[in-house]
Coordinates of C-alpha atoms in Angstrom, one line a residue:
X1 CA -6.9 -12.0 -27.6
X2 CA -4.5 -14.5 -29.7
X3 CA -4.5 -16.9 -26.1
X4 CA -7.7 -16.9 -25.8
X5 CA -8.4 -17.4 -29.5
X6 CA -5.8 -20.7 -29.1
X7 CA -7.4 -21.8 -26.2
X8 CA -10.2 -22.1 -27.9
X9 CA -8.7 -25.1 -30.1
X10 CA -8.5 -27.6 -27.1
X11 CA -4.9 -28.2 -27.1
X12 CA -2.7 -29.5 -23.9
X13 CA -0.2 -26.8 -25.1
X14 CA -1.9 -23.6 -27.0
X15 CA 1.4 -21.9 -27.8
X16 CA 1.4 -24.5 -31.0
X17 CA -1.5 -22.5 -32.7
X18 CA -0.1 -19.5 -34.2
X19 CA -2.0 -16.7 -35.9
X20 CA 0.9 -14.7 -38.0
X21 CA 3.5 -15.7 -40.7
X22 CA 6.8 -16.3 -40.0
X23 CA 9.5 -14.7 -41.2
X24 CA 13.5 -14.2 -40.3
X25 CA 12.2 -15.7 -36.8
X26 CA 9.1 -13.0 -36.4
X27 CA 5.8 -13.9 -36.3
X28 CA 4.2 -11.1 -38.0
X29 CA 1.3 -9.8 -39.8
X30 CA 0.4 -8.9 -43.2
X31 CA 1.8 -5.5 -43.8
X32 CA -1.6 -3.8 -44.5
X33 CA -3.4 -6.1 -42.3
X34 CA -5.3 -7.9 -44.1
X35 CA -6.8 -11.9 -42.6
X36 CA -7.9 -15.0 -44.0
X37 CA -10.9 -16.9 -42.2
X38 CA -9.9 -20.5 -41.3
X39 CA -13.2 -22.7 -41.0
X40 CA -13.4 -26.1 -39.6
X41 CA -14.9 -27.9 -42.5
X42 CA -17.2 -30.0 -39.8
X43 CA -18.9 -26.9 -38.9
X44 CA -18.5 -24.1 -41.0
X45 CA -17.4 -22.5 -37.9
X46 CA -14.6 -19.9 -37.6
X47 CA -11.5 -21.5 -36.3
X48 CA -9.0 -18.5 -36.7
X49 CA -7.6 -15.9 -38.8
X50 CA -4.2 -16.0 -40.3
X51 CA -2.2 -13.1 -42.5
X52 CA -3.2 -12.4 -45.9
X53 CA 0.0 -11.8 -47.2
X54 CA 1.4 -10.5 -50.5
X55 CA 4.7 -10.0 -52.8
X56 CA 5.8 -7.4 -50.2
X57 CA 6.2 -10.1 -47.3
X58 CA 7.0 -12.9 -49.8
X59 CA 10.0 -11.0 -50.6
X60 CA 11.2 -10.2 -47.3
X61 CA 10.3 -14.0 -46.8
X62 CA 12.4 -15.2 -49.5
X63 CA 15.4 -12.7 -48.1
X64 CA 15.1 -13.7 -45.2
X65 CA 15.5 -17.6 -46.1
X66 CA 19.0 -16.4 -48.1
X67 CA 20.0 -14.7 -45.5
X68 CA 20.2 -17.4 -43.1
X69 CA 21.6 -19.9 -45.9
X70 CA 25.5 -19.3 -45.7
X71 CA 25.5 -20.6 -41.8
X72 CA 22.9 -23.2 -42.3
X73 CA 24.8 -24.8 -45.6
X74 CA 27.4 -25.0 -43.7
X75 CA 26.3 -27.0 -40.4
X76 CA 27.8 -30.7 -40.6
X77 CA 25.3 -33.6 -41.2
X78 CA 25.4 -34.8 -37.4
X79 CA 24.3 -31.3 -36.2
X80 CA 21.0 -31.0 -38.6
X81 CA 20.4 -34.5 -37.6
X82 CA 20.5 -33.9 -34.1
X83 CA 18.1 -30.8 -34.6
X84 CA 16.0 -33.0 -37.2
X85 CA 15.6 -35.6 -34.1
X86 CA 14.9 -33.2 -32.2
X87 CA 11.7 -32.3 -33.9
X88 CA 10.7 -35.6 -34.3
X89 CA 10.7 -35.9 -30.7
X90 CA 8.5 -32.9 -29.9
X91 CA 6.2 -33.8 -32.9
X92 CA 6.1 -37.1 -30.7
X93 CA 5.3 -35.3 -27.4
X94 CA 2.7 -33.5 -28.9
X95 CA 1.0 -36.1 -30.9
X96 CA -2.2 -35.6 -29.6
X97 CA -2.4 -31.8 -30.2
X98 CA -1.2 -32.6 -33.3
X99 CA -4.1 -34.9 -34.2
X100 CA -6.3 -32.5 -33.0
X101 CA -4.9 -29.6 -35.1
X102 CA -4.9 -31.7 -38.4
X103 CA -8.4 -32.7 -37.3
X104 CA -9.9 -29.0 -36.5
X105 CA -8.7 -27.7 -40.0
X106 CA -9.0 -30.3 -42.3
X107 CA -12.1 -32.6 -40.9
X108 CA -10.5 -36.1 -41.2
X109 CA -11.6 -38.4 -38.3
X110 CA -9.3 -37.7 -35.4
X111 CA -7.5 -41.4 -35.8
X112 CA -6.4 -40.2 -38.9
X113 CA -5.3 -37.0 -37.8
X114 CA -3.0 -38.5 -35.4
X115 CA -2.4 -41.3 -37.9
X116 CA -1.1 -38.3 -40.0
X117 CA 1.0 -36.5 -37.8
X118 CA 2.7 -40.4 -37.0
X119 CA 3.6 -40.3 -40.9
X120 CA 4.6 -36.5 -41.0
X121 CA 7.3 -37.3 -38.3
X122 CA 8.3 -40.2 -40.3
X123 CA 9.4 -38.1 -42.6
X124 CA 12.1 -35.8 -39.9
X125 CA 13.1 -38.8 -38.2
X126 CA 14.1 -40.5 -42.1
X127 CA 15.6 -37.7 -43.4
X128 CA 17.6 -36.7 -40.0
X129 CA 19.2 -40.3 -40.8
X130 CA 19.7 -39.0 -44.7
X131 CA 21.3 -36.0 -43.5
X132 CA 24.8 -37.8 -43.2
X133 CA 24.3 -40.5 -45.3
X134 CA 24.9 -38.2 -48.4
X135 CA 27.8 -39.8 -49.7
X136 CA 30.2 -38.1 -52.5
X137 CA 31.9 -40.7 -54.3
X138 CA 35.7 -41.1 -56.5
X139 CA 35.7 -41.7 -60.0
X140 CA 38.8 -43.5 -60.9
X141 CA 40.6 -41.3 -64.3
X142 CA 41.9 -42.8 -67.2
X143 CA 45.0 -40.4 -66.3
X144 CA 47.6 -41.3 -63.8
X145 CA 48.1 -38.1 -62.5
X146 CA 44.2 -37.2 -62.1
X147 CA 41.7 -38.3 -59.3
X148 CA 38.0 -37.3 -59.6
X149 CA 36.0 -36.8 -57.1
X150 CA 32.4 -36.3 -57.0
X151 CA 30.9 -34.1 -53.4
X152 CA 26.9 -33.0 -53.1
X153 CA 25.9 -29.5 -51.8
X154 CA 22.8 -28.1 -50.8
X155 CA 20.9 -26.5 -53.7
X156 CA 20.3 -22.9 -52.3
X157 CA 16.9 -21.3 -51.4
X158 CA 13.8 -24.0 -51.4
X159 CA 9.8 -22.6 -52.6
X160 CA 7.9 -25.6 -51.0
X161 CA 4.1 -25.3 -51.6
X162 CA 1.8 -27.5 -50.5
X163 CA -2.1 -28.7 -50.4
X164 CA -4.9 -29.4 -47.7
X165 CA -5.0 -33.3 -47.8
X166 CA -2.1 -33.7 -45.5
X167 CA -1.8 -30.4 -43.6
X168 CA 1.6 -31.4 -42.0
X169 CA 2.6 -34.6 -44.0
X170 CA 2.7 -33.1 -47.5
X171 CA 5.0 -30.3 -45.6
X172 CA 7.4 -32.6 -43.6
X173 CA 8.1 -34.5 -46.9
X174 CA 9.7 -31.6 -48.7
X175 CA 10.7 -29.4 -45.8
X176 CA 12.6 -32.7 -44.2
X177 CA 14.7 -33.3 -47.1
X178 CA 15.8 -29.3 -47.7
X179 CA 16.5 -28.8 -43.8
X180 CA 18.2 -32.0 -44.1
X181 CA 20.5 -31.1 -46.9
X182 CA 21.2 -28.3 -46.0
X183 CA 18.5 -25.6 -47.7
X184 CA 16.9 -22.7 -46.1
X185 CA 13.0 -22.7 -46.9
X186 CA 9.7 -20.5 -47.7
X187 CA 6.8 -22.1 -46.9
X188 CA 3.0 -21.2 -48.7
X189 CA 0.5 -23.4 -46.8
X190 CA -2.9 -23.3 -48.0
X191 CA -5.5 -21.2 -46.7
X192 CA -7.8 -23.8 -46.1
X193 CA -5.1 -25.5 -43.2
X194 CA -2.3 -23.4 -42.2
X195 CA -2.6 -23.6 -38.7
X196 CA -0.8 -27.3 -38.6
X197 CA 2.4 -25.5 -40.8
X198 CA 2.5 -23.0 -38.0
X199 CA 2.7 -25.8 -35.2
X200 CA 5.5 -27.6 -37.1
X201 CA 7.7 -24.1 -37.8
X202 CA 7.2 -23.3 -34.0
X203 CA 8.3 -26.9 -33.1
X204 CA 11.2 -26.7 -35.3
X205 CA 12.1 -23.6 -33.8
X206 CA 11.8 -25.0 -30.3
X207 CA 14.4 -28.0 -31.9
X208 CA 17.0 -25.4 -32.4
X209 CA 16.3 -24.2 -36.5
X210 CA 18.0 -21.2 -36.5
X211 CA 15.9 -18.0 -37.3
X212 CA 15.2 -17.3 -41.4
X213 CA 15.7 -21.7 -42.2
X214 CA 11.6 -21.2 -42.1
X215 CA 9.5 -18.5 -42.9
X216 CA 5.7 -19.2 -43.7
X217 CA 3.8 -16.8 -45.7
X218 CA 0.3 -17.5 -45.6
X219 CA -2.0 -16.0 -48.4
X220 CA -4.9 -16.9 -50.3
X221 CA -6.2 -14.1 -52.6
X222 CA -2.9 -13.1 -53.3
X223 CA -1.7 -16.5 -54.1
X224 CA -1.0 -15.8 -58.0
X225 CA 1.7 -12.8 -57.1
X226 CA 2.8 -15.2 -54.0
X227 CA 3.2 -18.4 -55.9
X228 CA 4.9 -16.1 -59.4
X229 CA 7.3 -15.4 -56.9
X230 CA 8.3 -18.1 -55.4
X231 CA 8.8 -19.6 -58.7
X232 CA 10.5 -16.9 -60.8
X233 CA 13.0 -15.1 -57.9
X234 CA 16.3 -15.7 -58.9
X235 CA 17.3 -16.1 -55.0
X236 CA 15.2 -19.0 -55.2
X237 CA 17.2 -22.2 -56.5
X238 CA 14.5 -25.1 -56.1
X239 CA 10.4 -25.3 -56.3
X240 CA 8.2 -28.3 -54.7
X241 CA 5.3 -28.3 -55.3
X242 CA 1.9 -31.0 -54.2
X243 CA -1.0 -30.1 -55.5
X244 CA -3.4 -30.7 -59.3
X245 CA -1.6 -30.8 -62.6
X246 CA -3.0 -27.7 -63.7
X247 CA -0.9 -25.9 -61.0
X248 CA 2.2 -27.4 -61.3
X249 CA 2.2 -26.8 -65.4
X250 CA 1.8 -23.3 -64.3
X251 CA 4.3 -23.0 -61.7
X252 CA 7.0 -25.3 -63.7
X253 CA 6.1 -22.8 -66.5
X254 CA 7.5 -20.5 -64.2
X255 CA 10.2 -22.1 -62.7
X256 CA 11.9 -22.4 -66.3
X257 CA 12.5 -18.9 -66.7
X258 CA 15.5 -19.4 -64.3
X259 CA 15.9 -23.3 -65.2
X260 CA 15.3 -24.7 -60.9
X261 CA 15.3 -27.6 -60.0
X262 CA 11.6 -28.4 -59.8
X263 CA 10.0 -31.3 -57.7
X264 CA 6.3 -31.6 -58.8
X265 CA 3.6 -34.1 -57.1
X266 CA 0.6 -33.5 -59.2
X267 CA -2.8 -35.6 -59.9
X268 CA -4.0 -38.9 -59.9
X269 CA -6.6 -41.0 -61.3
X270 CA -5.8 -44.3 -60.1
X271 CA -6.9 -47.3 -60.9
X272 CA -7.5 -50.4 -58.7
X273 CA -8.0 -54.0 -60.6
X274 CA -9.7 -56.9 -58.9
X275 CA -8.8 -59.9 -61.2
X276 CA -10.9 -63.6 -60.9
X277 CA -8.4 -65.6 -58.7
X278 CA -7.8 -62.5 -55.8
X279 CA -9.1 -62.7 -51.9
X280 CA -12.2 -60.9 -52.6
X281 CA -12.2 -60.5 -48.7
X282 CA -8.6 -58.4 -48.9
X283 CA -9.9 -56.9 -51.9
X284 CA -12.7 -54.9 -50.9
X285 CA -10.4 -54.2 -47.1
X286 CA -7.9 -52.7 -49.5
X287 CA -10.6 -50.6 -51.1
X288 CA -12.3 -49.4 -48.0
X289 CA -8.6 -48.3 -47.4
X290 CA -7.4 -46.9 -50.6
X291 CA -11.0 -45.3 -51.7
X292 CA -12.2 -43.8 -48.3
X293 CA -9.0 -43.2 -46.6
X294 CA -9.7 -38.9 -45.7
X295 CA -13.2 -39.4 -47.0
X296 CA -11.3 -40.1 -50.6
X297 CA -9.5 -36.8 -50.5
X298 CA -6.0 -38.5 -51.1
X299 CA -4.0 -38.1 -54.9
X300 CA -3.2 -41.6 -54.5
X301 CA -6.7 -43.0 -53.4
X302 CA -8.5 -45.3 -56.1
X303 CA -10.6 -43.3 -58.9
X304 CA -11.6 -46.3 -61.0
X305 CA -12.2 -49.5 -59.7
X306 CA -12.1 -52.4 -62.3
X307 CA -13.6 -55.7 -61.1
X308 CA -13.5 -59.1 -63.4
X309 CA -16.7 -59.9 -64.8
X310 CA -17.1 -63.4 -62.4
X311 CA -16.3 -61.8 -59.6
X312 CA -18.0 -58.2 -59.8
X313 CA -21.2 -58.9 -58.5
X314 CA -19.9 -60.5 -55.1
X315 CA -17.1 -57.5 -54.5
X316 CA -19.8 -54.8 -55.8
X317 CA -22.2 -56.1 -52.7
X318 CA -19.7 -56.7 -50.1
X319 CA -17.9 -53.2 -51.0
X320 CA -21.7 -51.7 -50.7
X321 CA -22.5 -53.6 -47.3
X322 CA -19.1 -52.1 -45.9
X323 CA -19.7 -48.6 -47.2
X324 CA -23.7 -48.9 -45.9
X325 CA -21.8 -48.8 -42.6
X326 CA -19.6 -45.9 -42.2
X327 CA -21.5 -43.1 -40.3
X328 CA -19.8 -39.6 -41.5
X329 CA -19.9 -36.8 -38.7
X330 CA -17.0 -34.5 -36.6
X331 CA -13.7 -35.6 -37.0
X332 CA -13.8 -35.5 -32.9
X333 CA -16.4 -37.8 -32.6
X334 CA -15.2 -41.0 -31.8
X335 CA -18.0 -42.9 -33.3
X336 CA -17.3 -40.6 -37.1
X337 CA -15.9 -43.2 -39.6
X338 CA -15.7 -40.2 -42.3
X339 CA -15.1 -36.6 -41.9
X340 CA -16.6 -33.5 -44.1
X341 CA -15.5 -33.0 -47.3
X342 CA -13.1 -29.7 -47.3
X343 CA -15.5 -27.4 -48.8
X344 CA -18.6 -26.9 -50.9
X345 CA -16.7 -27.1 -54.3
X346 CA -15.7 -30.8 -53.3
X347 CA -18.6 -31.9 -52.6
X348 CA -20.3 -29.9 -56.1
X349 CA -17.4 -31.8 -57.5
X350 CA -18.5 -35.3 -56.3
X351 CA -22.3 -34.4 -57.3
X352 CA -21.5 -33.4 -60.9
X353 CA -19.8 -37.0 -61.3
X354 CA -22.3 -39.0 -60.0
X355 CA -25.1 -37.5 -62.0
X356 CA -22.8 -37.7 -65.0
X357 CA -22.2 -41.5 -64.2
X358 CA -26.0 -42.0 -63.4
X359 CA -27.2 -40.4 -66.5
X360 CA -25.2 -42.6 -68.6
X361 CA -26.4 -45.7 -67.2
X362 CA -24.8 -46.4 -63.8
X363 CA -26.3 -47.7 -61.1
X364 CA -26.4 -46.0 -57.2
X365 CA -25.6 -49.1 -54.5
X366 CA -25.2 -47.1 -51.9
X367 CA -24.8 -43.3 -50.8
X368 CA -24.9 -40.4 -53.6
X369 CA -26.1 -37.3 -52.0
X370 CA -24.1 -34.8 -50.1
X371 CA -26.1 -34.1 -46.5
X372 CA -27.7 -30.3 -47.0
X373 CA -25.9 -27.0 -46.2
X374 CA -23.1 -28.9 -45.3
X375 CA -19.4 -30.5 -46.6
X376 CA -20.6 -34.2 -45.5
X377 CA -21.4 -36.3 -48.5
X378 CA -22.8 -39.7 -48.4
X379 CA -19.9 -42.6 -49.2
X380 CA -20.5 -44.2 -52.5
X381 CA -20.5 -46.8 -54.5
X382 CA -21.8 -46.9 -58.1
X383 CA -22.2 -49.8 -60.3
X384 CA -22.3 -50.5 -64.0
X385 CA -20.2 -47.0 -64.9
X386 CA -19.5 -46.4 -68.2
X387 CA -16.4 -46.0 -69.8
X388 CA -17.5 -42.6 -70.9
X389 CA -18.5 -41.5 -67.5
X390 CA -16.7 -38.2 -66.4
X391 CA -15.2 -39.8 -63.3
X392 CA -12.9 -42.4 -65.9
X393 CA -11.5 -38.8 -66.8
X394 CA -11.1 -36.2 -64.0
X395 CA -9.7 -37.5 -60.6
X396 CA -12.7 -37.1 -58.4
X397 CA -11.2 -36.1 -54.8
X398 CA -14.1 -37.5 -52.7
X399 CA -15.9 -40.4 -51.1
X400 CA -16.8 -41.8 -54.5
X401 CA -16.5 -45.7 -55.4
X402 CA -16.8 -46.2 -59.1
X403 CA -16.5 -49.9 -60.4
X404 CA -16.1 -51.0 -64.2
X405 CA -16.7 -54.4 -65.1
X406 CA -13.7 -55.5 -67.4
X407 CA -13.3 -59.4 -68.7
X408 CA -9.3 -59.9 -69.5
X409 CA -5.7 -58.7 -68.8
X410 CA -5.4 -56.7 -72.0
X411 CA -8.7 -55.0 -71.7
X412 CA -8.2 -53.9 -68.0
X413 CA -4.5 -52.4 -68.6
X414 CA -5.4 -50.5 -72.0
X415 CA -8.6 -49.3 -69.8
X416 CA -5.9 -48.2 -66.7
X417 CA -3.7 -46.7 -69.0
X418 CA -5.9 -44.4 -70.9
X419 CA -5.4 -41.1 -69.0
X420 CA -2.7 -38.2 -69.1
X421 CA -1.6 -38.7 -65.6
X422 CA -0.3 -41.9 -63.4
X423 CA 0.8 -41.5 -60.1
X424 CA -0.3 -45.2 -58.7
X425 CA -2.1 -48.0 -59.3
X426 CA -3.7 -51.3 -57.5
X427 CA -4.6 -54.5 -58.2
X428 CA -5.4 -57.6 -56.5
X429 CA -4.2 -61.2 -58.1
X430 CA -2.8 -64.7 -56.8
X431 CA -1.0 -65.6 -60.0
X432 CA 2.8 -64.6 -59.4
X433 CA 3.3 -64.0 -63.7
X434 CA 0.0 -62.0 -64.2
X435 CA 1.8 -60.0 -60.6
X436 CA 4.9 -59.2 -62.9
X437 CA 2.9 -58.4 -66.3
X438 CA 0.7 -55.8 -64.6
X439 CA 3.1 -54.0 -62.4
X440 CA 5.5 -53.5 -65.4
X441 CA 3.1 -52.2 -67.6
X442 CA 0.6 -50.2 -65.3
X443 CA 1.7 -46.9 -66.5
X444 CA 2.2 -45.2 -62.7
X445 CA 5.0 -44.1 -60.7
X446 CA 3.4 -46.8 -57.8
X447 CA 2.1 -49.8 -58.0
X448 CA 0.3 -52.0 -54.8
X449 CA 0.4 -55.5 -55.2
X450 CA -2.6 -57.3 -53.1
X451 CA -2.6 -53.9 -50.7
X452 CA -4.2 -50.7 -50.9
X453 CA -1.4 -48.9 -48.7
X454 CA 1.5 -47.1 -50.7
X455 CA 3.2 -44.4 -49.0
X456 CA 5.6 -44.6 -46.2
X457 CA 8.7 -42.2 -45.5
X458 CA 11.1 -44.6 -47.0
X459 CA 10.0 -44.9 -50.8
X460 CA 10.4 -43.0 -53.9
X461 CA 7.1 -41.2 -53.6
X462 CA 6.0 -39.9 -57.1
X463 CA 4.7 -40.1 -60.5
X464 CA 5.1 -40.5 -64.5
X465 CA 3.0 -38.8 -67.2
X466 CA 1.4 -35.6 -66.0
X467 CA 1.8 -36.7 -62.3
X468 CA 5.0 -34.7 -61.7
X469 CA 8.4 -34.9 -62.2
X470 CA 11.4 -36.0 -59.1
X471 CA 10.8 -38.4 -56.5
X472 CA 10.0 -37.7 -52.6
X473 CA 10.9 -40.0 -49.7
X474 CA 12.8 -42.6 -50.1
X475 CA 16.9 -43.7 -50.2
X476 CA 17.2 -40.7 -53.0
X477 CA 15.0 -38.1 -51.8
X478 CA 17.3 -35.4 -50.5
X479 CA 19.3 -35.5 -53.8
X480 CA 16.8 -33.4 -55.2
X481 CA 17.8 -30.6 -52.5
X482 CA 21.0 -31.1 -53.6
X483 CA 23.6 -30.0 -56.8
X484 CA 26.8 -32.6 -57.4
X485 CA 29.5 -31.3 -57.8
X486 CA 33.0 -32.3 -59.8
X487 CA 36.4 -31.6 -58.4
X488 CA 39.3 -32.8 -60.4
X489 CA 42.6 -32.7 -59.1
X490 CA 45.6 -33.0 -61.8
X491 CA 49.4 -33.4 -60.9
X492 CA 49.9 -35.5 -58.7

């Protein structure tokens, strides 16, 4: 039943798709049998069912992963390299299944699906490399007869808890790091795509991760005594979590009652500032980019768009002519531009703010109404919008375009900066001082100068504010799966 249930997927190789958790090397089912219904968002059709599982499996989960901790700890860096590169490779060989997979579960066009699993692997391949670059260092003593020295060990047991967007991407970037440092892992993907977290803990098995490194416990109603947890166990030494600000208050509420190192991606609401001397031409490119990239299901994809007064009118008209163009349809359809919208709450979302927006005065270019019965919703672009307007408030997590007419520096950054969160921030000038004034005081973890492409494997991914706390990616990422620790030696 379970082959001819993969088969059904369209992959070259159907032993990726898995239909059970995995724990201590098992792939089993939820204890008292219980499923979750995986729908591809295009159709509303049944993809598969996966376990709904509960504190009883999250435990054994969670065992399992310490279990398996004393040998993995104590692998050198070259051999979790190797077996890091080794999953990059077969994420390589199986980049089109991979596509596919991100594709069937989460809707985005199939370019982007492959485009994604091409940045998920970025993410083994960099942190294989970090593996043994994670230098201790000596601290010379103001006593003769003392030498310090400084060494890094791997933190312990690692909760990593991820969101739809990036079905294997928002995974790779936290479960890189821990394998990479040396931490054993539980993984909660999300109901709505946990298919592609099952490809990559197969893969990585296939690589040479040793039984209990990885254990996935899928769930979805039980997700409050899943995620509690995950959070609170005292096995558990590190949570990281991607996902809205909301959640990650709650689960770093929890975390503190055993004081873990947390790691917390939470919500955006960026903004994205077109001043009077930028190429209006790479302007609106970089919009397309940064508004519509996964039909504007991204925590890093523009919410507010401010354009300068002189300019507004001729970006507002070729923003709309570009948007009139996309054609939204199956991810698998090599004409779709634009996929569905992940379920009928995002695209409720998206209505409420544009009738909030259009009730207070803004103007509908182009798009506005989510296609009947469905998760497709028009891409749009909205003119004139308030500074009241809902959308200036709440991050909107759809194809949405919202642009604010603003008329100098000042106005546009105290306009940027007046929200709780700030993950990153855009803007488009030629004037190399105004370039250096509004990076340094956009209040954002990121900021995109002339481009509306941030993330890449090798940055400090994260935010400020209520965006989360830590940084993922980058020359420093693993060192938050990581405790330093002192060893003083005296007389010598």
């Amino acid at each position: 039943m379970a082959s001819s249930q993969a088969s059904a997927f369209g992959l070259k190789d159907p032993s990726l798709i898995k239909f059970q958790g995995l724990i201590d090397g098992k792939w089993v089912d939820a204890k008292d049998g219980a499923k979750i219904v995986v729908k591809n968002p295009a159709s509303n059709q049944e993809l598969g069912t996966v376990p709904e599982m509960g504190l009883a499996e999250t435990e054994e989960a969670i065992a399992a992963a310490a279990k398996a901790f004393p040998a993995w700890s104590t692998t050198t860096a070259k051999e979790r390299h190797d077996i890091l590169m080794k999953m990059y490779a077969l994420m390589q060989q199986h980049h089109d299944d991979l596509g596919r997979l991100i594709t069937l579960e989460n809707g985005k066009t199939l370019t982007e699906g492959k485009g994604e699993n091409t940045y998920s692997s970025s993410f083994i391949e960099w942190y294989a490399e970090e593996a043994i670059r994670t230098y201790g260092e000596q601290i010379p003593s103001a006593f003769k007869n003392v030498r310090n020295i400084v060494i890094k060990q791997p933190v312990g047991v690692v909760s990593i808890m991820t969101p739809w967007n990036f079905p294997s991407a928002m995974i790779t970037r936290k479960l890189g790091a821990a394998l990479a440092a040396g931490c054993t892992t539980v993984i909660k993907p999300p109901p709505e795509t946990p298919f592609s977290a099952l490809a990559l803990a197969e893969l990585a098995s296939r690589a040479g991760v040793p039984d209990g490194v990885i254990n996935v416990v899928t769930t979805e109603k039980n997700v409050a005594a899943v995620g509690k947890q995950m959070c609170e166990s005292p096995v558990v030494k590190k949570v990281t979590f991607t996902g809205s600000t909301p959640v990650a208050k709650l689960l770093a509420g929890m975390a503190a009652s055993t004081l873990k190192k947390v790691s917390l991606e939470a919500g955006g609401n960026a903004p994205f500032i077109v001043f009077d001397d930028a190429n209006i031409d790479e302007a609106v490119a970089a919009a397309i980019v940064c508004k519509f990239r996964g039909s504007g299901q991204t925590c890093v994809c523009a919410n507010r768009i401010y354009v300068h007064s002189t300019v507004y009118a001729e970006f507002a008209s070729r923003l709309a002519e570009k948007v009139a163009a996309f054609k939204i349809g199956d991810g698998l359809d090599e004409s779709t531009t634009h996929g569905p919208l992940i379920h009928s709450r995002a695209t409720e979302k998206v209505t409420r703010h544009i009738e909030d927006a259009v009730f207070k005065g803004a103007q509908v270019l182009v798009g506005g109404k989510v296609v009947e019965n469905t998760n497709f919703f028009q891409p749009t672009v909205l003119s004139d919008v308030p500074s009241d307007a809902l959308i200036n408030d709440e991050e909107t997590f759809g194809p949405l375009a919202a642009l604010v007419k603003f008329d100098t520096e000042d106005e546009v950054i105290k306009l940027a900066n007046a929200t709780e969160v700030g993950l990153a921030g855009y803007f488009f000038s030629r004037d190399i001082g105004r370039a250096w004034r509004v990076a340094e005081r956009l209040e954002v973890g990121m900021v995109a100068v002339n481009t509306g492409l941030i993330s890449q494997a090798v940055i400090p991914f994260g935010g400020v504010k209520e965006s989360g706390l830590g940084r993922e990616g980058g020359p420093h990422g693993i060192d938050e799966y990581m405790n330093e620790k002192l060893i003083v030696f005296g007389g010598l």
